[in-house]
Every structure is written in structure tokens, then in C-alpha cells.
Short mmCIF file of C-alpha atoms in Angstrom, two decimals:
data_model
loop_
_atom_site.label_atom_id
_atom_site.label_comp_id
_atom_site.label_asym_id
_atom_site.label_seq_id
_atom_site.Cartn_x
_atom_site.Cartn_y
_atom_site.Cartn_z
CA MET A 6 -5.10 -21.31 41.26
CA TRP A 7 -2.72 -18.43 40.66
CA THR A 8 -4.75 -14.70 40.76
CA PRO A 9 -3.02 -11.73 40.03
CA ALA A 10 -1.25 -9.21 42.91
CA ASP A 11 -3.86 -6.15 43.79
CA ASP A 12 -1.20 -3.75 43.28
CA ARG A 13 0.60 -4.07 40.71
CA TYR A 14 -0.41 -1.32 38.78
CA GLU A 15 0.87 0.76 42.21
CA LYS A 16 4.52 -0.86 41.26
CA MET A 17 4.95 0.35 37.57
CA ASP A 18 5.88 3.47 35.32
CA TYR A 19 3.58 3.67 32.67
CA ARG A 20 4.39 6.04 29.93
CA ARG A 21 2.54 7.57 26.70
CA THR A 22 3.77 5.66 23.63
CA GLY A 23 4.43 9.25 22.02
CA ARG A 24 1.70 11.45 20.76
CA SER A 25 -1.07 8.47 21.17
CA GLY A 26 -3.32 7.41 24.24
CA LEU A 27 -1.63 4.48 24.45
CA LYS A 28 0.59 3.91 27.96
CA LEU A 29 3.41 0.92 27.99
CA PRO A 30 5.28 -0.33 31.25
CA ALA A 31 8.44 0.88 31.42
CA ILE A 32 9.31 -2.04 31.35
CA SER A 33 7.48 -5.09 28.75
CA LEU A 34 8.43 -8.83 28.36
CA GLY A 35 9.70 -10.02 25.41
CA LEU A 36 9.33 -13.66 24.42
CA TRP A 37 12.75 -13.82 22.12
CA HIS A 38 14.63 -16.09 23.85
CA ASN A 39 13.58 -18.53 26.60
CA PHE A 40 10.13 -19.10 25.72
CA GLY A 41 10.28 -21.33 22.54
CA GLY A 42 10.01 -25.59 22.76
CA ASP A 43 12.66 -25.67 24.94
CA THR A 44 12.08 -24.15 27.99
CA PRO A 45 9.30 -25.89 30.32
CA HIS A 46 5.91 -24.84 30.10
CA GLU A 47 5.72 -24.14 33.89
CA ILE A 48 8.69 -21.85 34.00
CA LYS A 49 7.48 -20.00 30.96
CA ARG A 50 3.73 -19.49 32.66
CA ASP A 51 5.77 -18.46 36.60
CA MET A 52 7.57 -15.69 34.04
CA CYS A 53 3.92 -14.67 32.41
CA ARG A 54 3.01 -14.30 36.04
CA THR A 55 5.66 -12.93 37.99
CA ALA A 56 6.12 -10.14 35.54
CA PHE A 57 2.63 -9.39 35.13
CA ASP A 58 2.06 -9.32 39.19
CA LEU A 59 5.18 -6.74 38.83
CA GLY A 60 2.74 -4.79 36.72
CA ILE A 61 4.02 -5.92 33.12
CA THR A 62 1.19 -5.72 30.91
CA HIS A 63 3.15 -5.17 27.97
CA PHE A 64 3.88 -9.24 26.26
CA ASP A 65 5.74 -8.52 22.76
CA LEU A 66 6.24 -11.65 20.61
CA ALA A 67 7.06 -12.43 16.43
CA ASN A 68 5.67 -14.94 14.03
CA ASN A 69 9.52 -16.58 14.52
CA TYR A 70 10.04 -16.92 18.21
CA GLY A 71 11.05 -20.06 19.29
CA PRO A 72 12.82 -22.14 18.70
CA PRO A 73 10.76 -23.72 16.59
CA PRO A 74 9.20 -20.85 14.92
CA GLY A 75 5.64 -19.84 16.03
CA SER A 76 6.30 -22.10 19.29
CA ALA A 77 6.46 -18.88 21.18
CA GLU A 78 3.41 -17.54 20.47
CA THR A 79 1.85 -21.41 20.82
CA ALA A 80 3.04 -21.38 24.26
CA PHE A 81 1.58 -17.76 25.29
CA GLY A 82 -1.53 -18.40 24.16
CA GLU A 83 -1.80 -21.73 26.52
CA ILE A 84 -1.08 -18.71 29.39
CA LEU A 85 -3.69 -16.43 27.64
CA ARG A 86 -6.80 -19.52 27.94
CA THR A 87 -5.65 -20.60 31.19
CA ASP A 88 -3.25 -18.19 33.35
CA PHE A 89 -4.56 -14.97 32.09
CA HIS A 90 -8.53 -16.08 31.03
CA GLY A 91 -10.24 -12.92 31.77
CA LEU A 92 -7.13 -10.45 31.70
CA ARG A 93 -7.12 -9.48 27.59
CA ASP A 94 -8.61 -6.13 27.86
CA GLU A 95 -5.09 -5.25 30.70
CA LEU A 96 -2.60 -6.63 28.07
CA VAL A 97 -0.62 -5.25 25.34
CA ILE A 98 -0.14 -8.02 23.16
CA SER A 99 1.96 -7.32 20.36
CA SER A 100 3.73 -9.32 17.40
CA LYS A 101 5.86 -9.16 13.84
CA ALA A 102 6.73 -10.30 10.59
CA GLY A 103 9.74 -10.00 8.55
CA TYR A 104 12.05 -12.66 9.02
CA GLY A 105 12.01 -16.20 7.80
CA MET A 106 8.72 -18.51 8.90
CA TRP A 107 7.95 -20.92 6.05
CA PRO A 108 9.88 -22.19 2.83
CA GLY A 109 9.17 -20.32 -0.93
CA PRO A 110 9.21 -16.48 -1.18
CA TYR A 111 6.76 -15.56 0.60
CA GLY A 112 7.65 -16.78 3.94
CA GLU A 113 9.29 -13.47 4.86
CA TRP A 114 10.57 -9.66 4.11
CA GLY A 115 7.86 -7.16 3.80
CA SER A 116 5.11 -8.10 1.20
CA ARG A 117 1.39 -7.66 1.88
CA LYS A 118 0.98 -11.48 0.97
CA TYR A 119 3.09 -12.11 3.57
CA LEU A 120 2.65 -9.87 6.11
CA VAL A 121 -0.96 -10.23 6.54
CA SER A 122 -0.85 -14.07 6.29
CA SER A 123 1.77 -14.23 8.86
CA CYS A 124 -0.94 -12.09 11.32
CA ASP A 125 -3.49 -13.91 10.89
CA GLN A 126 -1.13 -17.49 11.51
CA SER A 127 0.23 -15.84 15.03
CA LEU A 128 -3.58 -14.70 15.48
CA LYS A 129 -4.41 -18.82 14.94
CA ARG A 130 -1.78 -19.53 17.36
CA MET A 131 -2.56 -17.42 20.46
CA GLY A 132 -6.19 -17.96 19.68
CA LEU A 133 -6.20 -13.97 19.82
CA ASP A 134 -9.17 -12.27 17.70
CA TYR A 135 -6.35 -9.16 17.49
CA VAL A 136 -2.92 -8.32 18.65
CA ASP A 137 -2.41 -4.15 20.06
CA ILE A 138 0.83 -3.62 17.88
CA PHE A 139 1.64 -5.40 14.78
CA TYR A 140 5.20 -4.73 13.25
CA SER A 141 6.42 -4.77 10.30
CA HIS A 142 10.24 -6.45 11.89
CA ARG A 143 12.44 -5.58 8.91
CA PHE A 144 12.66 -2.60 6.29
CA ASP A 145 12.52 -4.97 2.99
CA PRO A 146 14.87 -3.30 0.19
CA ASP A 147 12.87 -4.95 -2.30
CA THR A 148 9.84 -4.54 -1.70
CA PRO A 149 8.08 -1.51 -2.30
CA LEU A 150 8.01 0.77 1.46
CA GLU A 151 4.15 1.99 0.21
CA GLU A 152 3.12 -2.27 0.44
CA THR A 153 4.53 -2.72 3.66
CA MET A 154 2.74 0.26 5.39
CA GLN A 155 -0.62 0.22 3.52
CA ALA A 156 -0.44 -4.21 4.30
CA LEU A 157 -0.03 -2.62 7.96
CA ASP A 158 -2.68 -0.01 7.65
CA TYR A 159 -4.72 -3.19 6.00
CA ILE A 160 -3.75 -5.54 9.37
CA VAL A 161 -4.85 -2.70 11.42
CA ARG A 162 -8.50 -1.36 9.36
CA SER A 163 -9.39 -5.09 9.46
CA GLY A 164 -9.02 -5.75 12.70
CA ARG A 165 -6.50 -8.01 13.20
CA ALA A 166 -4.38 -5.11 14.71
CA LEU A 167 -5.08 -1.97 17.08
CA TYR A 168 -2.07 -0.35 15.97
CA ALA A 169 1.08 -0.54 13.32
CA GLY A 170 4.66 -0.46 14.40
CA ILE A 171 7.68 -0.99 12.71
CA SER A 172 11.06 -2.30 13.68
CA SER A 173 15.04 -1.86 13.21
CA TYR A 174 14.07 0.47 10.49
CA ASN A 175 17.17 3.32 10.10
CA SER A 176 15.97 7.11 10.66
CA GLN A 177 15.59 8.01 7.13
CA ARG A 178 12.89 4.76 6.05
CA THR A 179 11.51 5.85 9.82
CA ARG A 180 10.48 9.38 7.82
CA GLU A 181 9.53 7.79 5.14
CA ALA A 182 7.39 5.32 6.22
CA ALA A 183 5.61 7.49 8.91
CA GLU A 184 4.82 9.61 6.18
CA ILE A 185 2.94 6.77 3.91
CA LEU A 186 1.16 5.54 7.40
CA ARG A 187 -0.27 9.38 7.76
CA GLN A 188 -1.12 9.60 4.11
CA LEU A 189 -2.99 6.16 5.05
CA GLY A 190 -4.70 6.89 8.05
CA THR A 191 -3.24 4.70 10.52
CA PRO A 192 -0.04 6.57 12.21
CA CYS A 193 2.94 4.64 13.24
CA LEU A 194 2.43 4.63 16.59
CA ILE A 195 5.77 2.95 17.92
CA HIS A 196 9.91 1.91 16.81
CA GLN A 197 11.48 -1.04 18.33
CA PRO A 198 16.01 -0.83 17.89
CA SER A 199 18.00 -1.76 19.31
CA TYR A 200 19.74 0.45 21.71
CA SER A 201 22.26 -0.03 25.31
CA MET A 202 24.78 1.67 26.79
CA ILE A 203 27.32 0.02 24.61
CA ASN A 204 25.18 -0.22 21.14
CA ARG A 205 24.00 3.73 20.48
CA TRP A 206 23.70 3.72 17.07
CA VAL A 207 20.39 5.01 17.46
CA GLU A 208 22.07 7.87 18.63
CA GLU A 209 24.42 8.04 15.88
CA ASP A 210 21.42 7.07 13.21
CA GLY A 211 19.30 10.20 14.93
CA LEU A 212 16.38 7.95 14.70
CA LEU A 213 15.66 9.14 18.42
CA ASP A 214 15.29 12.77 17.49
CA THR A 215 13.62 11.31 14.12
CA LEU A 216 11.18 9.67 16.68
CA ASP A 217 10.50 12.98 18.87
CA ASP A 218 9.92 14.90 15.64
CA GLU A 219 7.37 12.91 14.10
CA GLY A 220 5.31 12.13 17.71
CA ILE A 221 6.18 8.16 17.36
CA GLY A 222 6.88 5.81 20.63
CA SER A 223 9.89 3.67 21.36
CA ILE A 224 10.43 0.55 23.24
CA VAL A 225 14.01 -0.91 22.58
CA PHE A 226 15.61 -4.29 22.99
CA SER A 227 18.43 -5.82 24.01
CA PRO A 228 18.66 -3.22 26.31
CA LEU A 229 21.41 -6.04 28.10
CA ALA A 230 23.16 -6.04 25.15
CA GLN A 231 21.94 -9.94 25.49
CA GLY A 232 23.67 -10.02 28.52
CA MET A 233 26.65 -8.45 28.19
CA LEU A 234 25.39 -6.10 30.16
CA THR A 235 24.11 -8.36 33.25
CA GLY A 236 26.77 -10.19 35.53
CA LYS A 237 27.39 -13.15 33.12
CA TYR A 238 30.44 -12.45 32.15
CA LEU A 239 32.35 -10.68 34.87
CA GLY A 240 34.17 -13.22 35.79
CA GLY A 241 34.86 -13.87 32.46
CA ILE A 242 33.12 -16.37 30.06
CA PRO A 243 31.07 -19.04 31.45
CA ASP A 244 32.48 -22.78 30.61
CA ASP A 245 28.53 -23.57 29.39
CA SER A 246 27.53 -20.39 27.90
CA ARG A 247 27.12 -20.27 23.70
CA ALA A 248 29.81 -17.79 23.99
CA ALA A 249 32.49 -20.22 25.42
CA GLN A 250 31.69 -21.99 22.32
CA ASP A 251 32.24 -19.33 19.87
CA LYS A 252 35.72 -18.29 19.27
CA SER A 253 34.49 -14.76 17.40
CA LEU A 254 32.05 -14.03 20.04
CA GLN A 255 35.94 -13.83 22.57
CA THR A 256 37.03 -12.18 20.00
CA GLY A 257 34.94 -9.56 18.68
CA PHE A 258 32.47 -8.59 22.03
CA LEU A 259 33.55 -10.00 24.59
CA SER A 260 37.49 -9.23 24.13
CA GLU A 261 39.31 -8.52 27.12
CA ARG A 262 39.01 -4.99 26.62
CA ASN A 263 35.54 -5.21 26.11
CA LEU A 264 35.26 -7.43 29.30
CA ALA A 265 37.46 -4.86 31.31
CA ASN A 266 35.00 -1.80 30.01
CA ILE A 267 32.06 -3.68 31.69
CA ARG A 268 33.84 -4.58 34.98
CA GLY A 269 34.04 -1.07 34.80
CA LEU A 270 30.55 -0.39 34.06
CA ASN A 271 29.35 -2.42 36.81
CA GLU A 272 31.67 -0.45 39.35
CA ILE A 273 29.71 2.32 38.83
CA ALA A 274 26.51 0.24 39.19
CA LYS A 275 28.23 -0.53 42.84
CA ARG A 276 28.10 2.30 43.93
CA ARG A 277 24.44 3.40 42.36
CA GLY A 278 23.33 0.24 44.82
CA GLN A 279 21.61 -1.40 41.76
CA THR A 280 23.26 -4.56 39.84
CA LEU A 281 24.61 -3.91 35.92
CA ALA A 282 21.17 -5.21 34.82
CA GLN A 283 19.67 -2.34 36.72
CA MET A 284 21.61 0.34 35.42
CA ALA A 285 21.67 -0.75 31.93
CA LEU A 286 18.04 -0.50 32.38
CA ALA A 287 17.70 2.47 34.48
CA TRP A 288 20.22 4.14 31.58
CA VAL A 289 18.38 3.58 28.76
CA LEU A 290 14.82 4.69 30.08
CA ARG A 291 16.54 7.90 31.24
CA GLY A 292 14.79 11.70 30.11
CA GLY A 293 11.45 9.67 29.19
CA ARG A 294 13.07 9.13 25.76
CA VAL A 295 12.08 5.74 25.15
CA THR A 296 8.89 4.45 26.56
CA SER A 297 9.91 1.24 27.23
CA ALA A 298 12.68 -1.20 27.89
CA LEU A 299 12.04 -4.78 26.65
CA ILE A 300 13.88 -7.43 28.62
CA GLY A 301 14.23 -11.29 28.20
CA ALA A 302 14.30 -13.74 30.75
CA SER A 303 15.02 -17.76 31.77
CA ARG A 304 13.16 -17.20 35.12
CA PRO A 305 11.32 -15.27 37.23
CA GLN A 306 13.21 -13.80 39.81
CA GLN A 307 15.35 -11.94 36.88
CA ILE A 308 12.10 -10.19 36.03
CA VAL A 309 11.89 -8.94 39.72
CA ASP A 310 15.37 -7.85 39.40
CA CYS A 311 14.95 -5.73 36.46
CA VAL A 312 12.11 -4.11 37.33
CA GLY A 313 14.67 -3.19 40.74
CA ALA A 314 15.85 -0.43 37.81
CA LEU A 315 12.62 2.16 38.53
CA ASP A 316 13.54 2.49 41.78
CA THR A 317 17.09 4.14 41.00
CA PRO A 318 15.81 5.98 37.80
CA ASP A 319 18.12 9.06 37.99
CA PHE A 320 21.85 9.69 37.06
CA THR A 321 24.25 12.60 38.18
CA GLU A 322 26.12 14.42 35.21
CA ALA A 323 29.20 12.44 36.70
CA GLU A 324 28.16 9.27 36.17
CA LEU A 325 26.86 10.24 32.49
CA SER A 326 29.79 11.26 32.16
CA GLU A 327 31.79 8.79 33.76
CA ILE A 328 29.60 5.87 32.01
CA ASP A 329 29.46 7.00 28.42
CA ALA A 330 33.85 6.88 29.02
CA PHE A 331 33.69 3.20 29.43
CA ALA A 332 30.16 2.38 26.95
CA HIS A 333 32.53 4.39 23.74
CA ASP A 334 35.27 2.72 24.76
CA ALA A 335 34.10 -0.96 24.45
CA ASN A 336 31.82 0.30 21.20
CA ILE A 337 29.80 -2.90 20.82
CA ASN A 338 27.34 -1.98 18.16
CA LEU A 339 25.02 -5.10 17.70
CA TRP A 340 22.93 -3.33 14.91
CA ALA A 341 24.91 -0.76 14.10
CA ALA A 342 25.21 -1.12 9.97
CA SER A 343 22.57 0.38 7.77
CA ALA A 344 23.07 -2.98 5.68
CA GLU A 345 22.31 -5.19 8.63
CA ARG A 346 19.27 -2.91 9.71
CA GLU A 347 17.86 -3.25 6.44
CA GLY A 348 18.97 -6.58 5.32
CA PRO A 349 21.03 -7.85 2.30
CA LYS A 350 19.22 -7.39 -1.38
CA ARG A 351 18.14 -10.67 -2.30
CA LYS A 352 19.29 -12.10 -6.13
#
């Protein structure tokens, strides 16, 4: 039988989310990858146990996480019933809806029908009465923003969620969404954008400034740029990696120029006594503008290593300038285009 570590809350930095009373751990665990039916349940269980022992209280899901879609929530629901039984009040659990989940015209995007139905399905899969945070996973250009925000307001008022959030909305849409929710009486708690040393659209778009102005917290996903800011590609592209089979990744994101810049960033991390991943996490968390960095993992030790980023949180001006030189030259903005963030118009 597993018993949570007694000192788990001494190991983690907890940060207030925007102007709310909710605190999130500086490192949160996302169940986007490696939590579906293709990963043995004992590995998923061990990752959740390790995370909680380290003070990670926030577990982030979405309706479509898998594969297959929904399987991550089902697996986490089993862990809640067994390993985390009796710990619900010590956990922050989030889910989202916005991407394709079931066939037909009501299975994705931002309508009230889809969001409420999806929330109900997520609660059933996890065996929960409520989630702590429920997000609109992406902006829907064909549904009035008022309808999407009214759906979030209803989900909170009906007790299905405690807080409302949005993900991957640009600065303009975030201001509009926040104003609608404010008028409805359900403040926007948090925004979940992608952000990393080599993916800075939130700076270019002005989103970080908007979140500061609106008093909205932030939890950034892909702070490790989907593995590019780890040691995975420092020696080249591994034969068994997805990139080895995808020529577009090799000529685009993993070009020789970008790999050279990532190696340059790794040299800075070495001088700081950190791994590249640890430095990347410390970088997005620097200065307190980001509430939490959302990590993924395929084994427990990766979670331990990521939490080690909190041991060396500060940067000198010289380090930041050197990081900027390599990172800006890499120019890997995975979610930078407005069309990608807001989604294509539907026919």
C-alpha cells in the first residue's frame, strides 16, 4: 500500500492564481501524453503517486486525452478511486472541451450543448461530482463568444466546476472572454497557453500583459517544447523517435540550425548546474508572471527531474541575454499563428 509522503507540501512552491484565492503548485502534471490505453496502468499510477509525493497537487486533463479519447480521464478516475481515495480535497483536477470528441455536429468546438455535455461525460469517466477547473479548450470562430462563456458560467453555477478557464485564446479574445465572464459573475480564473524559451507567441501577442491587467492566472503547456528542450535531441534525432519518421519535423523544427541552438541552450544549463529541461522550466516560471508550468512525463523519474528546476529559480541578466540569443534564433513558435490558435473557419 502506498502512503503519501508526509513532507510533500514542504517540497513545492505554491503560487496564487491571478487575483483568486486558489494556489497552484509551480509544477503541475498534465495527462495529455502517456496516459491513454497505450501506457500500462501501473506506470500511470506510479507517475501520479510520484507527483503527489513531490507536492504536485494539480492534475490537468481534457475530454480527448488518450488514445483513445477519454481514456486518460478513465485511467485517472481509477487512480482516484484506489491510490488517491480520501485525498480529493487535497487535489486540483481540471478538464477541458473544444476539440473533436464524438461524431456529428455537436462533438467539438464551443457551443453550450457540446461544453455541458462534455463536462458531464468527463465527470462520469472520472467518477467525480465536480472538477476544480473547466476550460474552453480553444476559441470557436463560428460560435458567439457570449454562448461559450455562458456555458462556462452555467457549468460553474450548476456545481460541475469550481472555476472557469480558457486555453489558447489570443490576447484580444482573452479580454473579450474575461469581460463577458465578469458581467456574468463568474470570473475567468486561468488561461492555459503554450509557452517556452523557443515558443514566445504569448509575449509577441501581448497575452502575458493582458493576463496581468485582468488578474487572470496562467498555466503554460509545452514548456519543454514537446521534448525539444530536453536531452532527447542533443545528440541528433534518435532512430526510434517520431521525428525520425517525420521528415517535416527534421527540416522544420529539428533542422540542424535549431538543433545547434538547442545545444547552445544546453551549455548554459550545464553552467547553471541544471539539465536543459530544468532550465527551461525555471525560465518560464521566472519573475512570477506564470502561475504554473504544465509538464508531461513517460516515467516517474522525469517528474522528479522536472521538480528539480525549483532548486535554481533565478537567472542573471547575462544568462537571460544569452538564452534570448539562442532561443530567438531557433524561432520555433509551435502555436504562434492566430489561425492555428483560433481554428479554421468551418464550412
